[in-house]
Amino acid sequence: MAMSRRKRARLVRGVQYAVLVLIVVLLGFLADWETVKNAFFNVDAAATQFPEIFTDALLNTVVYTALGFALGLGIGMVLALMKLSSVGPYRWLATLYIEFFRGIPALLVFIALGYGVPLAFGIRFDIYSTAAIALGLVGSAYIAETLRAGIQAVPHGQIEAARSLGMSQARTTVTVVIPQAFRIILPPLTNELILLTKDSSLIYLLGLARDEYELAKFGREGLNATGSLTPILLAGLCYLIITVPLGYLSRYLERRSGRKEEQGLKVTA
């Protein structure tokens, strides 16, 4: 007798749950819990990380990311407008910039700014400026494409309505197009902020003073000092303090944007 589709789906789900439980049980039996406890949950090693992990490392990570995101947003806006320009060389330059910085690892940008620029031009930035410029250059390439997509998603009828009211092209762009584009792209912009938060760990390559440590560097130094992986675990948890709320915010904005679009479609219908 052939099994119904509903029973087959229930059987597949049951097998999946059974496999998951089996894996958890096997890990439970195979793991050396005493070693795991000493390696990852060492109370003495954890105590050495406070309060500097919050007052220095977490704070510096937030500052590096905020500076990079602000610069990236500014450059990204200019690039997006250049890519939408009717002037060919502007579009070509913006495309070249975006493809270049999206195509190379962020690691190379940090090395170029930290070591290449001082050698080539004799210019040495402080660590905060280096972090802001490196993150800004990388982030702006992605933000520019997000902004361009958002600008192009603004209904053309609203632009025509603004122009029919006597607004210039520039004023229409600034007061009508860009504000609406930002509402559309808030979720992907939040995701870009999360990526920049993680990329900020690359600043460790340039050599940092103790009060300039970000979370990843602070965790590694804690590992070297205590011989325990607990500081790395704490650094990871601090990253989650930043990224998890941002992830929820992104999903909330995405749902809200979706509801507004549905309401707009109903009104239009």
PDB file of N, CA and C in Angstrom, residues 97 186 193 248:
ATOM      1  N   TYR A  97      35.851  51.680  -9.882  1.00  0.00           N
ATOM      2  CA  TYR A  97      36.072  51.718  -8.425  1.00  0.00           C
ATOM      3  C   TYR A  97      35.321  50.566  -7.746  1.00  0.00           C
ATOM      4  N   LEU A 186      17.288  50.217   3.699  1.00  0.00           N
ATOM      5  CA  LEU A 186      17.722  50.113   5.101  1.00  0.00           C
ATOM      6  C   LEU A 186      18.115  48.684   5.501  1.00  0.00           C
ATOM      7  N   LEU A 193      26.571  46.950   7.522  1.00  0.00           N
ATOM      8  CA  LEU A 193      27.141  47.371   8.800  1.00  0.00           C
ATOM      9  C   LEU A 193      27.657  46.164   9.585  1.00  0.00           C
ATOM     10  N   TYR A 248      18.518  41.323  13.805  1.00  0.00           N
ATOM     11  CA  TYR A 248      17.080  41.418  14.095  1.00  0.00           C
ATOM     12  C   TYR A 248      16.505  42.713  13.530  1.00  0.00           C
TER      13      TYR A 248
END
